[in-house]
CSV table of C-alpha atoms and ligand atoms in Angstrom, one decimal:
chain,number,residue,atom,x,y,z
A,58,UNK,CA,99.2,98.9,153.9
A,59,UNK,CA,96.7,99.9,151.4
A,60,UNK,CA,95.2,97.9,149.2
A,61,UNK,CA,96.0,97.8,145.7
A,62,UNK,CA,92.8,96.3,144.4
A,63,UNK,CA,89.5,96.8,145.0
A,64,UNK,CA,86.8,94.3,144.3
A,65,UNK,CA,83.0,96.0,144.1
A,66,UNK,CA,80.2,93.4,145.5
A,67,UNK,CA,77.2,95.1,145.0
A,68,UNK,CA,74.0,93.3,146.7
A,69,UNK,CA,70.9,93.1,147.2
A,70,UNK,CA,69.2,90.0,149.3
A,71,UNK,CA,72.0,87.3,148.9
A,72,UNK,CA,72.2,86.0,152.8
A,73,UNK,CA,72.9,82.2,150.7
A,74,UNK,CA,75.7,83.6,148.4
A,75,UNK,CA,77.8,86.6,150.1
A,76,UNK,CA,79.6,84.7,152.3
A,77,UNK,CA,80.5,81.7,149.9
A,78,UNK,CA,82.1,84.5,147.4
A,79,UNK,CA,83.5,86.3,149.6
A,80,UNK,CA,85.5,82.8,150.6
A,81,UNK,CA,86.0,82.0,146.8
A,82,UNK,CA,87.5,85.5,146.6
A,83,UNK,CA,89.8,84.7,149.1
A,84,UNK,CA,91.0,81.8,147.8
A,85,UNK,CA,91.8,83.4,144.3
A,86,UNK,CA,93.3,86.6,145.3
A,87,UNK,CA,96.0,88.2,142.7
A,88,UNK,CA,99.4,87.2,143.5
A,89,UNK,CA,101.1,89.6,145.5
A,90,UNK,CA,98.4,92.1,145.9
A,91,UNK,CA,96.5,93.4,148.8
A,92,UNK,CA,92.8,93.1,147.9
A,93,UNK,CA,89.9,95.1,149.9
A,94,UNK,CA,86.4,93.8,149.0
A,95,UNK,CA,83.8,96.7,149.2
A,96,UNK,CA,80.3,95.2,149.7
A,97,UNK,CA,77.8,97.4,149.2
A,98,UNK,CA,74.4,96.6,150.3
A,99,UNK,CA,71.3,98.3,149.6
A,100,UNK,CA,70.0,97.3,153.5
A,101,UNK,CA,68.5,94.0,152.3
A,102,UNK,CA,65.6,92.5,154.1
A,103,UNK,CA,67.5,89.5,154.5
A,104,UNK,CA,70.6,91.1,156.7
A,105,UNK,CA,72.8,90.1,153.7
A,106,UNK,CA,75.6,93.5,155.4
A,107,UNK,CA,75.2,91.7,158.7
A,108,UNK,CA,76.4,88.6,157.5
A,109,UNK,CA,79.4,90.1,155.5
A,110,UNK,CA,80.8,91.9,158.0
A,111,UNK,CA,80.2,88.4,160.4
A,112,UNK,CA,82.2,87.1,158.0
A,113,UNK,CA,85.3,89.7,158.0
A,114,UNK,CA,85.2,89.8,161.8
A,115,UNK,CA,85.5,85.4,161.9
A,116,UNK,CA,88.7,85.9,159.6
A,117,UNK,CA,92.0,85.0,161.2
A,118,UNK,CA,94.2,87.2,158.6
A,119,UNK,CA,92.9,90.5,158.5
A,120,UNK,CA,95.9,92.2,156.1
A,121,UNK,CA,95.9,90.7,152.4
A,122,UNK,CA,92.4,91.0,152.1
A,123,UNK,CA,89.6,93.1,154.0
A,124,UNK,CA,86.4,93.5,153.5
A,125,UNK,CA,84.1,96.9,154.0
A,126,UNK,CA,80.7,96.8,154.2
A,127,UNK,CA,78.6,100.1,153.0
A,128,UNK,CA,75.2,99.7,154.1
A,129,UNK,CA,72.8,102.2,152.3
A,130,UNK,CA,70.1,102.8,153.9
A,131,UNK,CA,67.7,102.7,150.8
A,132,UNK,CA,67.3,100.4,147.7
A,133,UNK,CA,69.1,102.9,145.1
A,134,UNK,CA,70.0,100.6,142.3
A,135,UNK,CA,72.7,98.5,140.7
A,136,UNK,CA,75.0,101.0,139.1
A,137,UNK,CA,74.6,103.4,141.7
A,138,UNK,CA,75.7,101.1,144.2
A,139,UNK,CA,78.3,100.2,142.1
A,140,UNK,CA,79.6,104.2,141.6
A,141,UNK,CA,79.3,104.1,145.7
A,142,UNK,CA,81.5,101.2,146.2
A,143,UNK,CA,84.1,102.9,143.5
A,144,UNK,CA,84.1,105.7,145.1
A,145,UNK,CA,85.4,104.5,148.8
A,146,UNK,CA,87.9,102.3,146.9
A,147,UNK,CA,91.3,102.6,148.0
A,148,UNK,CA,92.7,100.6,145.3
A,149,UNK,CA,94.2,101.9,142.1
A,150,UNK,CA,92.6,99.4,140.3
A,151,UNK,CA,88.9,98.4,140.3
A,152,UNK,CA,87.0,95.2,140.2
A,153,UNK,CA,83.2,95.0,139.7
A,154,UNK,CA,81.4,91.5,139.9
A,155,UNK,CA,78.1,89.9,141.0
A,156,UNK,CA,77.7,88.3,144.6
A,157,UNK,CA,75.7,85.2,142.9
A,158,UNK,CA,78.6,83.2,141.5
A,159,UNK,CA,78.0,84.2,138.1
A,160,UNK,CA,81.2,85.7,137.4
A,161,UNK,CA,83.5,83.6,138.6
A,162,UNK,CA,86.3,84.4,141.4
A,163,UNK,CA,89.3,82.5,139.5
A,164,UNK,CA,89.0,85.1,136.6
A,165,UNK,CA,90.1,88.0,138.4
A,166,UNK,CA,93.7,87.4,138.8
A,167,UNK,CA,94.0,87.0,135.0
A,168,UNK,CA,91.6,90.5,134.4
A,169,UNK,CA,93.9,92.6,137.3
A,170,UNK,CA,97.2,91.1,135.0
A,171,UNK,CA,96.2,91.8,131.7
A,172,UNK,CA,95.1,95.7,133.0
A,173,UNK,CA,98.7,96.3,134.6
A,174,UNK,CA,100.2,94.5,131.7
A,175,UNK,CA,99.0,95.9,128.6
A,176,UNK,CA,98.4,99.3,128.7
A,177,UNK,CA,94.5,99.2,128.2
A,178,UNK,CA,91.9,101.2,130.7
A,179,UNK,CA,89.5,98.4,130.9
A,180,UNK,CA,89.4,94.7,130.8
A,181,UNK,CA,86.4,93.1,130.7
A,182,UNK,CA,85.3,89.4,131.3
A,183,UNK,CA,82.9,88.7,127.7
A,184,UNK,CA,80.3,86.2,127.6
A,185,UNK,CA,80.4,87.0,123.8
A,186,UNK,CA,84.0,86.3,122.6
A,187,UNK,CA,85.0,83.2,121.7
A,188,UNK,CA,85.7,80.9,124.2
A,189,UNK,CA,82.7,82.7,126.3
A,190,UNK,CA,79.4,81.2,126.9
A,191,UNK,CA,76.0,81.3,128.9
A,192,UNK,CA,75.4,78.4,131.6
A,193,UNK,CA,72.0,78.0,132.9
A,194,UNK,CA,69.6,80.9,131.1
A,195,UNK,CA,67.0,80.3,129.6
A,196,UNK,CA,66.1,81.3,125.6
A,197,UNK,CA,63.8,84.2,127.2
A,198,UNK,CA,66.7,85.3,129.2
A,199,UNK,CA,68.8,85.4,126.6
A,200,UNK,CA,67.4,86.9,124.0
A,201,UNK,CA,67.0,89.7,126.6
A,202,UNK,CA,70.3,90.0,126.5
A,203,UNK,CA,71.4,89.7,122.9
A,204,UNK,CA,68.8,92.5,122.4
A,205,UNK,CA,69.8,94.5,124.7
A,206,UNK,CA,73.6,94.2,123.0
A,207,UNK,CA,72.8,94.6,120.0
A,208,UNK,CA,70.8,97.8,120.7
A,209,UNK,CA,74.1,99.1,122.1
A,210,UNK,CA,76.5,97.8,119.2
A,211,UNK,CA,74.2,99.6,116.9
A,212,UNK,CA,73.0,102.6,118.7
A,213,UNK,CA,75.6,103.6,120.0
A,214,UNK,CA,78.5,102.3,117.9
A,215,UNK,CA,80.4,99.8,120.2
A,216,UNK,CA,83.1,97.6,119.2
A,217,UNK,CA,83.2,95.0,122.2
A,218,UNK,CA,81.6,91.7,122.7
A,219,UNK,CA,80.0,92.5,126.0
A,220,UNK,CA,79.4,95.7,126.6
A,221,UNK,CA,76.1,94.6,129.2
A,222,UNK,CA,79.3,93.1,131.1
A,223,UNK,CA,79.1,93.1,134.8
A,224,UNK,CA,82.3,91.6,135.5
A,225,UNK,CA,85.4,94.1,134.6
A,226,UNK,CA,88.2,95.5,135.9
A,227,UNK,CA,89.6,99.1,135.4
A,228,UNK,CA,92.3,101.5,136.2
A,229,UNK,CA,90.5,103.9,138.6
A,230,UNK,CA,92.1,106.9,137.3
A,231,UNK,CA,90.2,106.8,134.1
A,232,UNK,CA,86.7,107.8,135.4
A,233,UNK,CA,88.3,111.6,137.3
A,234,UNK,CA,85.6,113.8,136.1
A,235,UNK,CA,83.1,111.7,134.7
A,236,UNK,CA,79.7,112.5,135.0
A,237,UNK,CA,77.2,109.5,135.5
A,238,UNK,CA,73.6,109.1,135.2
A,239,UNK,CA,74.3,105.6,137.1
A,240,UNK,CA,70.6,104.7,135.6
A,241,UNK,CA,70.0,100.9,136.3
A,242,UNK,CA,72.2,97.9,135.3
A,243,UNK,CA,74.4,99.8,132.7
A,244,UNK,CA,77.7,101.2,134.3
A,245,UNK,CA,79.9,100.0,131.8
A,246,UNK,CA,78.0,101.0,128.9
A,247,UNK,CA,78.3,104.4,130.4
A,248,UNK,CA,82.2,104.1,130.9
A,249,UNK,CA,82.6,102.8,127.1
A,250,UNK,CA,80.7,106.0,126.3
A,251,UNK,CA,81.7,108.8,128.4
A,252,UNK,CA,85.7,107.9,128.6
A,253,UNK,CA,87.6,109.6,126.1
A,254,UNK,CA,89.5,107.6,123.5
A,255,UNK,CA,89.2,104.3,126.2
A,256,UNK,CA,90.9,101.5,125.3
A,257,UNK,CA,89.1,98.3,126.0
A,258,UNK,CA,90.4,94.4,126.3
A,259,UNK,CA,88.2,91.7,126.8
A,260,UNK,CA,88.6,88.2,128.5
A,261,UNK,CA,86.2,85.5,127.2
A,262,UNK,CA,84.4,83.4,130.5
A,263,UNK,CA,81.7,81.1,131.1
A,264,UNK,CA,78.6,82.7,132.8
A,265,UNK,CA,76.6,80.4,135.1
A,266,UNK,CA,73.3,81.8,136.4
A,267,UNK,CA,72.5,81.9,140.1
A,268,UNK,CA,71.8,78.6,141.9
A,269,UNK,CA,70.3,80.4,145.3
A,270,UNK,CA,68.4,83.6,145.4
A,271,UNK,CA,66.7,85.5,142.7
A,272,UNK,CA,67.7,88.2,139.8
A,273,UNK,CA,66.4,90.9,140.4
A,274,UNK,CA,66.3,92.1,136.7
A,275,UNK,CA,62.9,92.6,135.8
A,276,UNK,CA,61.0,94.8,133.8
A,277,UNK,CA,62.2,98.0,135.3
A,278,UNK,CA,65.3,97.4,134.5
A,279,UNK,CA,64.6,97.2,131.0
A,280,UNK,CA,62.6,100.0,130.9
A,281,UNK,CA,65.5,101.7,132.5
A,282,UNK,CA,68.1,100.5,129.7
A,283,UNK,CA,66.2,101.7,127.3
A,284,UNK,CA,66.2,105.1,129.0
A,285,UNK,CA,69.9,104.7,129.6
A,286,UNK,CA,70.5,104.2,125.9
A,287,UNK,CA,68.6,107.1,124.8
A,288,UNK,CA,70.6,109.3,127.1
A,289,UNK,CA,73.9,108.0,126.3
A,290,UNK,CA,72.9,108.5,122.4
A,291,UNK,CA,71.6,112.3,122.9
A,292,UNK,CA,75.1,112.7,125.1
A,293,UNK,CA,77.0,110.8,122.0
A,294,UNK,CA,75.5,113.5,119.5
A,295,UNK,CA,76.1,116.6,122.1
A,296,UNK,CA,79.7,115.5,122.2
A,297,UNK,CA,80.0,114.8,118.4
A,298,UNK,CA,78.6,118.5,117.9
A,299,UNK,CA,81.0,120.3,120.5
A,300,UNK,CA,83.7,119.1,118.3
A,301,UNK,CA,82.1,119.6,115.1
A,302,UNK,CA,82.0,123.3,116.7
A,303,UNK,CA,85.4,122.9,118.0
A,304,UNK,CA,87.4,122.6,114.6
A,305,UNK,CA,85.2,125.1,112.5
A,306,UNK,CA,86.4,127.6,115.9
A,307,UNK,CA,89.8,126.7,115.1
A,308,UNK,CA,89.9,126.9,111.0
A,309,UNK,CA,88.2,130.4,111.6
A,310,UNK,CA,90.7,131.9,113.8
A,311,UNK,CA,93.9,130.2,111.9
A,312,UNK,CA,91.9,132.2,108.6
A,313,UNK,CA,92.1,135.3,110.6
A,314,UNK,CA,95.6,135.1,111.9
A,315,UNK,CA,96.5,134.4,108.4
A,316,UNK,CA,94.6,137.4,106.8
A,317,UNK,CA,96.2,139.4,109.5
A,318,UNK,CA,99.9,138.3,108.3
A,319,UNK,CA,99.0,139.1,104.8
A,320,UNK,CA,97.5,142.6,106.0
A,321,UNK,CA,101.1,143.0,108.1
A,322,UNK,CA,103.0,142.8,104.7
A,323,UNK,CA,101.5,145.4,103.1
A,324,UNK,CA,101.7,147.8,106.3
A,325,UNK,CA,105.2,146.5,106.4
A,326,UNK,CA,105.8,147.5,102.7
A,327,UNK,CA,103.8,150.8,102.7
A,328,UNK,CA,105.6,152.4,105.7
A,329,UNK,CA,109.0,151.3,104.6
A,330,UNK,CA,108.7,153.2,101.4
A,331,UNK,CA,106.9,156.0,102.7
A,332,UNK,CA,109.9,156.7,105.2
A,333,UNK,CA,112.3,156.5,103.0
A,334,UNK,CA,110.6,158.3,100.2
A,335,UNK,CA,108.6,161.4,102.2
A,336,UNK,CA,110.7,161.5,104.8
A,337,UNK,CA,113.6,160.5,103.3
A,338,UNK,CA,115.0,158.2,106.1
A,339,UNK,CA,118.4,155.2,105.3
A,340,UNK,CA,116.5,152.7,104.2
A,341,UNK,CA,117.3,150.1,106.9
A,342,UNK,CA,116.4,152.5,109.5
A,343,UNK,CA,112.8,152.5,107.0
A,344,UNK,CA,112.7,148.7,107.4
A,345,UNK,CA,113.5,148.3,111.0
A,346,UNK,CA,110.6,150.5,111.1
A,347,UNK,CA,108.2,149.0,109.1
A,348,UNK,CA,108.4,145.6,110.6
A,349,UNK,CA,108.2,147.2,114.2
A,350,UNK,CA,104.6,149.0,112.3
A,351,UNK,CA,103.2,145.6,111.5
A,352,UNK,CA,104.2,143.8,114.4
A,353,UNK,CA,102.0,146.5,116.1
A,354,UNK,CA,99.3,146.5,113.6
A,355,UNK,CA,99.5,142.7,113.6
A,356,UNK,CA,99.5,142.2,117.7
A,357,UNK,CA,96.2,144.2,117.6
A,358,UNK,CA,94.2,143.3,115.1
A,359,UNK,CA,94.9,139.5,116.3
A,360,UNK,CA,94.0,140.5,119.8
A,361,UNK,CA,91.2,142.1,119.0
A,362,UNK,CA,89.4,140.3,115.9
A,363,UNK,CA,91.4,136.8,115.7
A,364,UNK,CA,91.6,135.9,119.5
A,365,UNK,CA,88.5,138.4,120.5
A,366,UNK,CA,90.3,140.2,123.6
A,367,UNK,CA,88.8,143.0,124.4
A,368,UNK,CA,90.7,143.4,127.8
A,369,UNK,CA,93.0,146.0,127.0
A,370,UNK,CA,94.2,146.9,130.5
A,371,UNK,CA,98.1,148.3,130.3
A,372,UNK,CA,99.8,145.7,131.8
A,373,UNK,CA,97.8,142.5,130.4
A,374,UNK,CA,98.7,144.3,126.5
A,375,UNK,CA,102.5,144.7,127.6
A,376,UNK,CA,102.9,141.6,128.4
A,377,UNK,CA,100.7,140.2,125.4
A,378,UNK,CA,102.3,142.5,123.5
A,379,UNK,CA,106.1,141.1,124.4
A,380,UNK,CA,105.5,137.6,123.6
A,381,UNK,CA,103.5,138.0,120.6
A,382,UNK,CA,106.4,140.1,119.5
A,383,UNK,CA,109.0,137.3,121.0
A,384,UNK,CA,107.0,134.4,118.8
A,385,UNK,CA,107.3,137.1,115.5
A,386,UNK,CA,110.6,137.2,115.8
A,387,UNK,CA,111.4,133.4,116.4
A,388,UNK,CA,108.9,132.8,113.9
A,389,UNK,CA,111.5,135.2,111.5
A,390,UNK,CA,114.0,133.4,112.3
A,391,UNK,CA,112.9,129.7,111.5
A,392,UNK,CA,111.6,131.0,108.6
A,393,UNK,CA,115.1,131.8,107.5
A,394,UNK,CA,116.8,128.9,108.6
A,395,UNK,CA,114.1,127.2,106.9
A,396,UNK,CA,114.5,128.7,103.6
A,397,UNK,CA,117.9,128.5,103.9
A,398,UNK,CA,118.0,124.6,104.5
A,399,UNK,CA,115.1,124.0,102.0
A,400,UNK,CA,117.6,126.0,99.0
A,401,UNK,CA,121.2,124.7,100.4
A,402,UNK,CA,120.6,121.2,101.7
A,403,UNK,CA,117.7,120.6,99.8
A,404,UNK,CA,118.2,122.0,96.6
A,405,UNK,CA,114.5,123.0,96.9
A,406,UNK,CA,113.7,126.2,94.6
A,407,UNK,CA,113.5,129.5,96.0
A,408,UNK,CA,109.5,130.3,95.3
A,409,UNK,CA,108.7,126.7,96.8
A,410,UNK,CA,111.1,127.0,99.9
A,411,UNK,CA,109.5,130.4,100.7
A,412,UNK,CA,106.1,129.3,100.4
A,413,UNK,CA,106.7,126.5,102.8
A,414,UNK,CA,108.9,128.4,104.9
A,415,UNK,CA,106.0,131.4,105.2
A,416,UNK,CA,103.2,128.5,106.0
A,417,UNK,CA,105.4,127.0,108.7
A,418,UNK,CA,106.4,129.8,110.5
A,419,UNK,CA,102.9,131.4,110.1
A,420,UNK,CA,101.3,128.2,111.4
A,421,UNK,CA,103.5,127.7,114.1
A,422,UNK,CA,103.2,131.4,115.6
A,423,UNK,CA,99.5,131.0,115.6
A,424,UNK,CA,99.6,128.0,117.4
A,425,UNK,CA,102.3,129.8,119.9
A,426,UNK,CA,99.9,132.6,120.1
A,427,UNK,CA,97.1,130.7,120.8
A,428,UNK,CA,98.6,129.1,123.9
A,429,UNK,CA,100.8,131.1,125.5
A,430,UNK,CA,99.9,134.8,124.5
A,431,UNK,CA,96.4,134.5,124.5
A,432,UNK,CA,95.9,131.8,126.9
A,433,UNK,CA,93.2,129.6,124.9
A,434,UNK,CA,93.8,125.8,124.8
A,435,UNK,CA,94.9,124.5,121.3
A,436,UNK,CA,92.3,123.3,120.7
A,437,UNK,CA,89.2,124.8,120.6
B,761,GDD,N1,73.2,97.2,146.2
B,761,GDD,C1,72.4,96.7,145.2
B,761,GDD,N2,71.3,97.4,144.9
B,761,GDD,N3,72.8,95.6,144.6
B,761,GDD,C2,72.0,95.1,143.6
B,761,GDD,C3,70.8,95.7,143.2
B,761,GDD,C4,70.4,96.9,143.9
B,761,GDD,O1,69.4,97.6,143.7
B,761,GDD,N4,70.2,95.0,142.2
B,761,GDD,C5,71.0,94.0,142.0
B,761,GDD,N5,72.1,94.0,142.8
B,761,GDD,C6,73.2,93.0,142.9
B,761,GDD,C7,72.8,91.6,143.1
B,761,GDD,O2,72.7,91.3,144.5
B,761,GDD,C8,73.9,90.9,142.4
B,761,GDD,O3,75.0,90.7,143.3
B,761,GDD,C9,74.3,91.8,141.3
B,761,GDD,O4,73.8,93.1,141.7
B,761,GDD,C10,73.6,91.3,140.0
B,761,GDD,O5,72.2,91.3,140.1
B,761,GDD,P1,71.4,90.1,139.5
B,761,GDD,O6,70.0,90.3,139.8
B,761,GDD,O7,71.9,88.8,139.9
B,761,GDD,O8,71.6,90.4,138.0
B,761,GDD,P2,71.5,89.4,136.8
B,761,GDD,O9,72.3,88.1,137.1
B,761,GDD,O10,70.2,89.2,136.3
B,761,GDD,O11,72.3,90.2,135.7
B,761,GDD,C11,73.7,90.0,135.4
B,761,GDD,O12,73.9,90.0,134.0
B,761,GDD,C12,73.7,91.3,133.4
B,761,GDD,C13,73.9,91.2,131.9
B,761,GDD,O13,73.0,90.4,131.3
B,761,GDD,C14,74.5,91.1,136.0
B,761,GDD,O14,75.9,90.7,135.9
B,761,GDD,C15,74.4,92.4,135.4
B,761,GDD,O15,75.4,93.3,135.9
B,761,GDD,C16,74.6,92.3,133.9
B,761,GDD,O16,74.4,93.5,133.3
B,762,MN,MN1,72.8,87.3,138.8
């Protein structure tokens, strides 16, 4: 069977915790849920993967819960280990968490329920939120920390308590196509940023620093936040510009659609009475004809100048040609029914009922148009 959850254990020189967590793991796994542990081990010094795996190998019950080891071969960072470990996970959902008793075991039950039971994409355990606190740091330590939170609240403009958090859960789904820098500590901060429209609970716990062992935070790893920061702000702006660019696309092309329909009318208009009046044709014969003249005039100027296709090979324009055609004439006919609605049902005026009627059928035939004639996302 495989497992459902995955719980990353990223080390580096912790030969007096790893095997004591991995126990407390044990003993606090999610009801009813195959667990994997993925330790992933940057080949400490101190044999920390050696003793893991020891560990797996002296355990009677090897189903509920297994335990992987990757051993890197080189020291390569935190959230890079992290990303390593995520990526061999066969769970669906994702724990992270610290090898040095910090974050404690007991807690991960209650953040695996609250992601499968409300439908958020992270949960994260917060030192911040009420209820949370900070065992065992000292004021130096500390302010580090507040700092370095309060540069992210306000630099980058996030909500939650704790987004320096490295004890969270996740749905592994969310992260498909995520690019990381995976610089230093911050993989969560990155996630916050990156995912689109995330959704986010948090969990408050108590912290307790390390009793054996060392952090191995130093001034690198602040260094590298502040890098980390800067990069997530330039990719904040980038994205914030794309869009920017994004709906000034799409109000230009809905303008041109537009001027298009108005420029059909009058083609419609002029032919009709020039058929009838020079070549002295039945007037609905005239009609028929007209709107067949704009429907043309209309498919090609959209192609060309609204949508900017220049690919005007015979069988692409056919088929263009058919649907745009198609979506003209469904658009004709929820205009009517529209109108028709709007004056009977409604007892809307006539003027009004048009004018709405004309807006929605225009609107929704560009949209139509966009997608499926034209092929371009919605969008963009
Ligand atoms: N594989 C690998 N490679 N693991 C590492 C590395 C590395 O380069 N550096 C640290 N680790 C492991 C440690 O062995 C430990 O299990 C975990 O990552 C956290 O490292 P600590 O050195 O104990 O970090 P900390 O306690 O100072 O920082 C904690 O609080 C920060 C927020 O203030 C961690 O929870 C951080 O994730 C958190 O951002
Ligand atoms: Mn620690």
């Amino acid at each position: 069977m495989n497992a459902e959850v995955s719980i990353i254990i990223p080390t580096y020189n912790e030969s007096e915790n790893i095997k004591g967590i991995l126990h407390l793991i044990k003993e606090h796994l999610p009801k009813n849920t195959i667990v994997e542990a993925i330790v992933v081990d940057d080949n400490s010094p101190d044999g920390t993967g050696k003793i893991a795996e020891d560990y797996f190998e002296s355990l009677k019950e090897k189903t509920r819960y297994t335990i992987n080891v990757i051993n890197r071969k080189t020291r390569e960072g935190l959230s890079s280990a992290i990303l390593n470990g995520i990526q061999q996970a066969k769970g669906k959902i994702v724990v992270v968490m610290d090898s040095d008793f910090s974050h404690p075991p007991q807690l991960i039950p209650k953040l695996v329920d609250a992601l499968k039971q409300s439908k958020t994409d992270i949960v994260v355990a917060s030192r911040y939120l009420n209820g949370g606190s900070i065992h065992g740091w000292s004021i130096k330590r500390k302010m580090i920390s507040k700092i370095a939170t309060i540069i992210a609240k306000k630099g980058l403009g996030i909500k939650e308590s704790d987004p320096m958090s490295g004890f969270f859960a996740f749905n592994k789904d969310i992260i498909k196509g995520i690019n990381f820098d995976a610089i230093g500590y911050k993989i969560l901060l990155e996630m916050i940023v990156k995912i689109k429209d995330v959704s986010i609970k948090e969990i408050p716990y108590t912290f307790s620093d390390r009793e054996n062992g060392k952090s191995k935070l130093g001034t690198k790893t602040i260094l590298e936040y502040i890098h980390a920061v800067g990069k997530l702000y330039r990719y904040g702006k980038k994205e914030q510009q794309k869009e920017i660019r994004s709906s000034v696309r799409f109000v230009s092309k809905a303008a041109r659609f537009f001027s298009v329909g108005a420029s059909g009318l009058g083609i419609n208009y002029l032919t009709s009475i020039l058929f009838t009046s020079s070549l002295d044709m039945w007037y609905l014969h005239a009609t028929i004809l007209g709107i067949m003249f704009s429907i043309t005039s209309n498919f090609f100027l959209n192609k060309y100048w609204t949508f900017e296709d220049r690919d005007f090979t015979a069988k692409r324009t056919a088929i263009q040609y058919g649907k745009f055609a198609g979506f003209s004439s469904i658009g004709a006919l929820v205009q009517l029914g529209m109108v028709y609605y709007l004056v009977d049902d409604l007892s809307v005026s006539y003027p009004v009922a048009l004018v709405l009627a004309v807006a929605t059928a225009a609107f929704s035939n560009f949209i139509l148009n966009k997608k499926w004639t034209f092929k371009e996302k919605v969008w963009s």
